[in-house]
Short mmCIF file of C-alpha atoms in Angstrom, two decimals:
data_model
loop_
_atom_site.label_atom_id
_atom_site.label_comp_id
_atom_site.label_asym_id
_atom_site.label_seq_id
_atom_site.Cartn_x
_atom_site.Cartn_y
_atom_site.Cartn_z
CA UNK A 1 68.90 106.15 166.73
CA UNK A 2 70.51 109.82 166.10
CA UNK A 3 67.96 111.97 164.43
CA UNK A 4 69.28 113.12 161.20
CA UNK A 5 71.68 115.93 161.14
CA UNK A 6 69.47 119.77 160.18
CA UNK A 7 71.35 121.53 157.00
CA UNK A 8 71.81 125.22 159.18
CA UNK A 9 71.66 127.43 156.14
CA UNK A 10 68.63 125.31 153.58
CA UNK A 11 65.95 126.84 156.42
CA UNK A 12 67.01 130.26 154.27
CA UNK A 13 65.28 128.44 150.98
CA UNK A 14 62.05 129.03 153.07
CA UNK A 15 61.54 132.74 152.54
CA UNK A 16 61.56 133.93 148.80
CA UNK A 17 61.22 137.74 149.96
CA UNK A 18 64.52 137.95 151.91
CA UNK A 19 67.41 139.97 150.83
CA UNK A 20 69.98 137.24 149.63
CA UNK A 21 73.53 138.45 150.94
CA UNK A 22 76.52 136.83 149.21
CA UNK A 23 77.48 134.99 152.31
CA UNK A 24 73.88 133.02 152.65
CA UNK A 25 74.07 132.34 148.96
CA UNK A 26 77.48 130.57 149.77
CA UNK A 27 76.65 128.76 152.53
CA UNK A 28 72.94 127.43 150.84
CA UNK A 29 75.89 126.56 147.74
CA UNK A 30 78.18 124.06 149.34
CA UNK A 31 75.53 122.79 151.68
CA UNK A 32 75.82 118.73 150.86
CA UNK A 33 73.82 117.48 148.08
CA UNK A 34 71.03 115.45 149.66
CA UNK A 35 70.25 118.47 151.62
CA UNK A 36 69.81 120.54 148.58
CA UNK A 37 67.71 117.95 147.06
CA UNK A 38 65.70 117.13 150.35
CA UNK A 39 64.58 121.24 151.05
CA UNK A 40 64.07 121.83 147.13
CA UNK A 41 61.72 118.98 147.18
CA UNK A 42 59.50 120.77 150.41
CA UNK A 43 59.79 124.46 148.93
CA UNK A 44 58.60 122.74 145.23
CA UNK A 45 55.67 121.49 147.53
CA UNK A 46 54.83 125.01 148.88
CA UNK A 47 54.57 126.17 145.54
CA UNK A 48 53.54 123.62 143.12
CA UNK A 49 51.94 120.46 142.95
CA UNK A 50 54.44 117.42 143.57
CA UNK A 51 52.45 115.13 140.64
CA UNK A 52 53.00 117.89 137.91
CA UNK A 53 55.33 119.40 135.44
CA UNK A 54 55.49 122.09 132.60
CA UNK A 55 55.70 121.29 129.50
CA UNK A 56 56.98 124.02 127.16
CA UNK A 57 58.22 124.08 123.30
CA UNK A 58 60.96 126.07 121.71
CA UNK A 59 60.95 127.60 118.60
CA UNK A 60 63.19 128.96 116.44
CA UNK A 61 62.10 131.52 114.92
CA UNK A 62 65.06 133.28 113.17
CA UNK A 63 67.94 131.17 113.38
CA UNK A 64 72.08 132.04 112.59
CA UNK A 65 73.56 135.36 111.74
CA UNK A 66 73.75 136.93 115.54
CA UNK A 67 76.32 139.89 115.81
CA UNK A 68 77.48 138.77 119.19
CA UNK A 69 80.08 136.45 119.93
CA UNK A 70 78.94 134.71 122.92
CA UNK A 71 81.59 131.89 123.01
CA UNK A 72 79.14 128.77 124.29
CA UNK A 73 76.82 129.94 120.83
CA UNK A 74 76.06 128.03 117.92
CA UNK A 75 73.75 130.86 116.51
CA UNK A 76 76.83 133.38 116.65
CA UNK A 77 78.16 134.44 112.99
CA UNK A 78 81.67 134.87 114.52
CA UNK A 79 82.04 131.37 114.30
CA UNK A 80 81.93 128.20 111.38
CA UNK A 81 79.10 125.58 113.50
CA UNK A 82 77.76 124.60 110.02
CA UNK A 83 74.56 126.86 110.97
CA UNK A 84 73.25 128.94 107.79
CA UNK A 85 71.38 132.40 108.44
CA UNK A 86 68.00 132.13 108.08
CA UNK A 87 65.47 134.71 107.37
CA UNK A 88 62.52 135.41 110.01
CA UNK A 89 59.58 132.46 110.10
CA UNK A 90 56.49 133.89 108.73
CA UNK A 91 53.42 133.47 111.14
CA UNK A 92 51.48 130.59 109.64
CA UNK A 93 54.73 128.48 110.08
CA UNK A 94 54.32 129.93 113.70
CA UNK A 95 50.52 129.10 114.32
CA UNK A 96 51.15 125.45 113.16
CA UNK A 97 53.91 124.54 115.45
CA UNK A 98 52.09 126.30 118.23
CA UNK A 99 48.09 124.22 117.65
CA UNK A 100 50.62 121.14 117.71
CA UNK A 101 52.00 122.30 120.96
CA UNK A 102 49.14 122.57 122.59
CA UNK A 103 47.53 119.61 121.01
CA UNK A 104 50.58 117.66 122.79
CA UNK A 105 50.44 118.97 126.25
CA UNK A 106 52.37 122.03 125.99
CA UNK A 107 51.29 125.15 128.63
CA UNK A 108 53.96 127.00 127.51
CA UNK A 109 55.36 128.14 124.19
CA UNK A 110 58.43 130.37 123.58
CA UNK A 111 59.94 131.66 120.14
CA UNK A 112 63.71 132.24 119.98
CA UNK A 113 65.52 135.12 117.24
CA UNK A 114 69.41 135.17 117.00
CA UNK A 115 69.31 138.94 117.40
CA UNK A 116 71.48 140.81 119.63
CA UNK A 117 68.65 143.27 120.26
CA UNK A 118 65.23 144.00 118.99
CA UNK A 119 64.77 146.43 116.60
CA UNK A 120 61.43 149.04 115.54
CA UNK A 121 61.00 147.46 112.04
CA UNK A 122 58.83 145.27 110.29
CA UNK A 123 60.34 142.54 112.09
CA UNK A 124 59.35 143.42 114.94
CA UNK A 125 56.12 143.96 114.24
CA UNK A 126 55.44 140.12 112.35
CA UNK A 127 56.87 139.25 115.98
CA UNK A 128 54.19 141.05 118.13
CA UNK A 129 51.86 138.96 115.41
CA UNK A 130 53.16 135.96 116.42
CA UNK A 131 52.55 136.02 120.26
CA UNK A 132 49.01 137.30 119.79
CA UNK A 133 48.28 134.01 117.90
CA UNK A 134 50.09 131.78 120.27
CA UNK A 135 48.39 133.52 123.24
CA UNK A 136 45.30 132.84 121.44
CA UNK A 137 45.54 128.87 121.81
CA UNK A 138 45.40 129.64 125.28
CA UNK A 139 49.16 128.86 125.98
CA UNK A 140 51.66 130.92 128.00
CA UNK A 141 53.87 132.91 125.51
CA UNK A 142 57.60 133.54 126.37
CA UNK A 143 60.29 134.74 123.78
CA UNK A 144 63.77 135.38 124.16
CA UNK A 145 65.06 137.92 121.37
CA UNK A 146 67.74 139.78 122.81
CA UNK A 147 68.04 143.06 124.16
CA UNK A 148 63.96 145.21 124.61
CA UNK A 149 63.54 148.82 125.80
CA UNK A 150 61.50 149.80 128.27
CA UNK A 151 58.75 150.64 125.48
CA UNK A 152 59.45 147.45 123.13
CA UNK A 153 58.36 145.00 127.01
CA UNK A 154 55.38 147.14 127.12
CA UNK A 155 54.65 146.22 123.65
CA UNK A 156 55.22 142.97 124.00
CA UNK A 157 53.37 142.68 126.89
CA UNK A 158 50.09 144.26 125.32
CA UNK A 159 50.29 141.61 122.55
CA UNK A 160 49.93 138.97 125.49
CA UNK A 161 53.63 138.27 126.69
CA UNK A 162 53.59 136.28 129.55
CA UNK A 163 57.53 135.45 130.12
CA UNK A 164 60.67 136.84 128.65
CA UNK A 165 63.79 134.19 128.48
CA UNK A 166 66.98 136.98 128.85
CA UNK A 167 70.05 134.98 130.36
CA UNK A 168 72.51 136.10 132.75
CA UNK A 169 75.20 133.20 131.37
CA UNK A 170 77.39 133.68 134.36
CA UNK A 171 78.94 135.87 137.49
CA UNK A 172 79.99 139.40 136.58
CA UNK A 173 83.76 138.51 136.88
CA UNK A 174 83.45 135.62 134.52
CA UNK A 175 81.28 137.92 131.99
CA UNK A 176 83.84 139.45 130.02
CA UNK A 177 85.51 135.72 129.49
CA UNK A 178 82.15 134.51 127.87
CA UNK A 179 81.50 137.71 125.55
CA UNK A 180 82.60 140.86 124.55
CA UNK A 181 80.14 142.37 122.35
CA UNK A 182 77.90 143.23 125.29
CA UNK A 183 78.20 144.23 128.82
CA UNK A 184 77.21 142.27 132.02
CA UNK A 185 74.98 145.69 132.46
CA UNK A 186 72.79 145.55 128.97
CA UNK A 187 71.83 142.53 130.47
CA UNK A 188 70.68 143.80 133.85
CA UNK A 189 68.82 146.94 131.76
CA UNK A 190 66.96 144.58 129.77
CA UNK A 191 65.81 142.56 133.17
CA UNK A 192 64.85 145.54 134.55
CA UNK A 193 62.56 146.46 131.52
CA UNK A 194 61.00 142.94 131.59
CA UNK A 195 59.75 143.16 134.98
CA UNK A 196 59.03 146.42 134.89
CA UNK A 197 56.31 145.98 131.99
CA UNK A 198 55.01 143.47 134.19
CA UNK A 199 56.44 139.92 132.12
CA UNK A 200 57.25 137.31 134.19
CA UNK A 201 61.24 136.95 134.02
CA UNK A 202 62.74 133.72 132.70
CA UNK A 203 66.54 134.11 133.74
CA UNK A 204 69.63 131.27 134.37
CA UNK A 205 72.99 130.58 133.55
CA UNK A 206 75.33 128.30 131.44
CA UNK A 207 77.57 125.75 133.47
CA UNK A 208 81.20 124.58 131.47
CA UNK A 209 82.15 128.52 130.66
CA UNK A 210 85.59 127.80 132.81
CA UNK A 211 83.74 129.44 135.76
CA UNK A 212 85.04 129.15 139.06
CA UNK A 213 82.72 128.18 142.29
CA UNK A 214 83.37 131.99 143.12
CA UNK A 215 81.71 132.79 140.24
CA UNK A 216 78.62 130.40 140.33
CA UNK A 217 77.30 132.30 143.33
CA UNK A 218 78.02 135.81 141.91
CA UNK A 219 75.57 134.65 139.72
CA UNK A 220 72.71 133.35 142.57
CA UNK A 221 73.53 136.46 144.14
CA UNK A 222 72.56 138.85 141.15
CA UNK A 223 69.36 136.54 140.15
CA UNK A 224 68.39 136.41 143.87
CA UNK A 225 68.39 140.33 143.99
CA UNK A 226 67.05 141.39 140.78
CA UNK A 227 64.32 144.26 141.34
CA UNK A 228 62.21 141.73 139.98
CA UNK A 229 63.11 137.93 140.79
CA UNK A 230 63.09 135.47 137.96
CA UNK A 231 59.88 133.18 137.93
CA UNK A 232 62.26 130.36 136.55
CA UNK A 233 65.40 129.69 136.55
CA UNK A 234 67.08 127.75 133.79
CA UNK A 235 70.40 125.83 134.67
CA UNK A 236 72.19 125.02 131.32
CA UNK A 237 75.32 122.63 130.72
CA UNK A 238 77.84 123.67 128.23
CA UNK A 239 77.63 121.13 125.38
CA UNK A 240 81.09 122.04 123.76
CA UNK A 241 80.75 123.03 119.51
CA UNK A 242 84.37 122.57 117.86
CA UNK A 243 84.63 126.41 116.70
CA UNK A 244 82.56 128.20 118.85
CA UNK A 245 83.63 126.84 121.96
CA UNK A 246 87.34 127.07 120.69
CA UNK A 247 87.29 130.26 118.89
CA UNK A 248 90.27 128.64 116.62
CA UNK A 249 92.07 127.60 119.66
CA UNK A 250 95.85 127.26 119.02
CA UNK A 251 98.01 124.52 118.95
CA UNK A 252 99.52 122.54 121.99
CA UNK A 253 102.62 124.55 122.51
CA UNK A 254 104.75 121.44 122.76
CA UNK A 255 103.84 118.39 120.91
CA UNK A 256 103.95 115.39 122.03
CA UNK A 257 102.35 111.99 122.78
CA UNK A 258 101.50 109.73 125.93
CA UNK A 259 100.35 112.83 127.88
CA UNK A 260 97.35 113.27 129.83
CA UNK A 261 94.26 115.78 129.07
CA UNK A 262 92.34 116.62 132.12
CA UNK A 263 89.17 118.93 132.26
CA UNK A 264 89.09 120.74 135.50
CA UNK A 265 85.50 121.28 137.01
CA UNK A 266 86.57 124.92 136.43
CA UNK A 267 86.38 124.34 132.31
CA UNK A 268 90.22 124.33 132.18
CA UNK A 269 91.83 122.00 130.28
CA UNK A 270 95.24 120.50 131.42
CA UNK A 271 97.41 119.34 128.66
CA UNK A 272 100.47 117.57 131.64
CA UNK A 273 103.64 114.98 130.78
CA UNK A 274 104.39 113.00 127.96
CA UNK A 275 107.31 113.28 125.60
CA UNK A 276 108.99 113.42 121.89
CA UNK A 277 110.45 110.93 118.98
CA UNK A 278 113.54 111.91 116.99
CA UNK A 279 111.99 109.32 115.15
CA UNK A 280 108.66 109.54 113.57
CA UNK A 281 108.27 105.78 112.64
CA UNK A 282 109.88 104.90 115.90
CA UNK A 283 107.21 102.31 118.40
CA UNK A 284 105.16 105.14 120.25
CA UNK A 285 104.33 101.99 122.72
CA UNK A 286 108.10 101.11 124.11
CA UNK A 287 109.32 103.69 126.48
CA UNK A 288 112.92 103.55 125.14
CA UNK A 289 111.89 104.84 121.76
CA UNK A 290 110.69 108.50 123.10
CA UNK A 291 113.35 111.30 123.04
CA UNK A 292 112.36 113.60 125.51
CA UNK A 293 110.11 113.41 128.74
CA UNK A 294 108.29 116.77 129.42
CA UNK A 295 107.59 117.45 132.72
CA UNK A 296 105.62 120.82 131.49
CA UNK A 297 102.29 121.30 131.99
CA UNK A 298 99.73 123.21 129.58
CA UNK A 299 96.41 124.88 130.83
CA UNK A 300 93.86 125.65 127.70
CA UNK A 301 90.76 128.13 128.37
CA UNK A 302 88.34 126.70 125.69
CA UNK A 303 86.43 130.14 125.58
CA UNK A 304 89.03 132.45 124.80
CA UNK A 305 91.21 129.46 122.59
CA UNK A 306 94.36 130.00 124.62
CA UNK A 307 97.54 128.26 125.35
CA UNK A 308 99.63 129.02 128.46
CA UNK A 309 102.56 126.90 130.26
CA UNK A 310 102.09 127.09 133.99
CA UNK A 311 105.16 128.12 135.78
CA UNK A 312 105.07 125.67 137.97
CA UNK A 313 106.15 121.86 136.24
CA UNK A 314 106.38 118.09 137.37
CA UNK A 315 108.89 116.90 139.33
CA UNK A 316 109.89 114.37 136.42
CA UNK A 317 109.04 114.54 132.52
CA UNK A 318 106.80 111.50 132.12
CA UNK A 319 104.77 109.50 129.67
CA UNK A 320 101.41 107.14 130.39
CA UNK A 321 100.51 109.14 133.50
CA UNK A 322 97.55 109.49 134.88
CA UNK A 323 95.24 112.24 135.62
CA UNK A 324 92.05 112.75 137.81
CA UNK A 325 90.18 115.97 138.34
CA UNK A 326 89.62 116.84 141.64
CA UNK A 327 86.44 118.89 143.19
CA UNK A 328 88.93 121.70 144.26
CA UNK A 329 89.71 122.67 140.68
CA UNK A 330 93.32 120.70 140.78
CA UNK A 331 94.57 117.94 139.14
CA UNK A 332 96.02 115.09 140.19
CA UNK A 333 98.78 113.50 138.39
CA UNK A 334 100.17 110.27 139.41
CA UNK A 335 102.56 107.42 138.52
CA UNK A 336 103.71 106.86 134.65
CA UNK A 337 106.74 106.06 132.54
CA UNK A 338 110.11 107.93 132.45
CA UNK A 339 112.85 105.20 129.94
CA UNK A 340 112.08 102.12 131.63
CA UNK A 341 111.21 103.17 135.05
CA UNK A 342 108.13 103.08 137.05
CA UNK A 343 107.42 106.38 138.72
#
């Protein structure tokens, strides 16, 4: 029997304390998928026990109203998700829904504000409040509350901080396609003033943003060489909101019926085939009865809301095509309708 084939870049996962050059980070990325799973099972062993989990609780603690416009963001006031601004919890609100936490398992307990950065005010202050009651209960306190200074972490931090949540969202390419109201930089600053105060950094990304591959392991690079590397790690899937996602996306810039919508794995949406009526009442379900057969094709970027025709087209206009995403970020489209013949 052949002895199952070694992955030659997972023996990398091994070492924590190495410096992480792009290349390494690649080849650990498209490594197959059982090898991933097989080596993060034995470095989970290394480090943890195989029969246990975490359990933490998010709270909200101040929810709507935030000045930035990520575009993945339900909080963000840029955008109508049916989310009204609420004023700050007060900290009896707080201490229930922590003595529940712990009185259901929890180890961990982290309060969310949608605030683009902290500020020295009375808010702040009812904040500090809050973590020295939850740290009281004997639970790990994390928050995540936008940009700190250096002297804001070491506050924090004195009130009994353990973890700061402070995403990264995506590669530094990518960045400027998610949000514009910060740079990829405040982010870093902020990391750097977690860790240095001595908080344990709580750090991932967002998956969906129309990131490419490319830009997935800019990403693993910067987390794997942060001064100080993230305890965890959280790996998020876009879940798509109407208006923040879309940002009042625009119109198809043809219409027209019997196409196909494809999402690429790259969060591009292709908008391919179909055609036109000259006559609105006219049976949308007999091929004879459609006008025109586009053979355009439409790519839409959810996050920024835009419409573009690629230059390139199909080689006929067609209707009732089909169309199937492929891993390289292209899309298949095959067979379909043009009058009455099969194509």
């Amino acid at each position: 029997m052949t002895p199952p084939r070694p992955c030659q870049h997972l023996n990398l996962l091994m070492s924590i304390d190495m410096e992480w050059t792009r290349e390494a980070i690649a080849g650990v990325y498209h490594s197959p998928i059982l090898d991933l799973v097989h080596r993060a099972g034995a470095v989970h062993r290394q480090h943890h026990r195989a029969d246990e989990i975490q359990v933490c609780t998010l709270m909200s603690i101040k929810t709507g109203g935030c000045p930035e416009n990520c575009g993945y963001c339900s909080q963000s006031a840029h955008f109508d998700t049916g989310l009204q601004r609420e004023a700050l919890v007060d900290l009896e609100e707080v201490a229930g829904a922590a003595r529940k936490a712990a009185e259901s398992g929890s180890t961990r307990f982290c309060m969310g504000a949608a605030w683009r950065q902290v500020r020295d005010d009375g808010e702040f202050e009812q904040v500090l409040e809050m973590v020295e009651t939850v740290a009281a209960t004997g639970m790990e306190v994390c928050c995540t509350l936008g940009m700190l200074t250096t002297e804001q972490a070491a506050r924090l931090k004195q009130a009994g901080l353990h973890a700061y949540n402070h995403n990264l969202d995506t590669g530094p390419e990518h960045y400027d396609q998610v949000v514009s109201t910060r740079t990829y930089q405040d982010r870093l600053d902020t990391l750097a003033n977690v860790g240095a105060a001595g908080i344990s950094v709580c750090c991932g990304g967002i998956l969906g943003l129309g990131e490419s591959h490319d830009d997935r392991i800019d990403l693993l690079h910067t987390l794997a060489n942060l001064a100080v590397p993230p305890e965890s790690v959280p790996v998020n899937a876009l879940v798509p909101l109407t208006d923040a996602v879309a940002k009042g996306a625009t119109q198809m810039i043809y219409g027209r019926i019997g196409h196909t919508v494809t999402k690429t794995v790259r969060g591009e949406v292709i908008i391919a085939g179909g055609g036109t009526f000259s006559d609105p009442q006219a049976a949308w379900w007999r091929p004879d009865a459609y006008q025109t057969y586009l053979p355009s094709i439409e790519v839409v970027n959810e996050l920024v809301g835009s419409n573009q025709l690629l230059p390139s087209q199909m080689f006929f206009g067609r209707i009732w095509h089909t169309g199937t995403a492929l891993p390289t970020g292209q899309v298949l489209l095959a067979g379909g309708y043009v009058s009455l013949n099969n194509v």
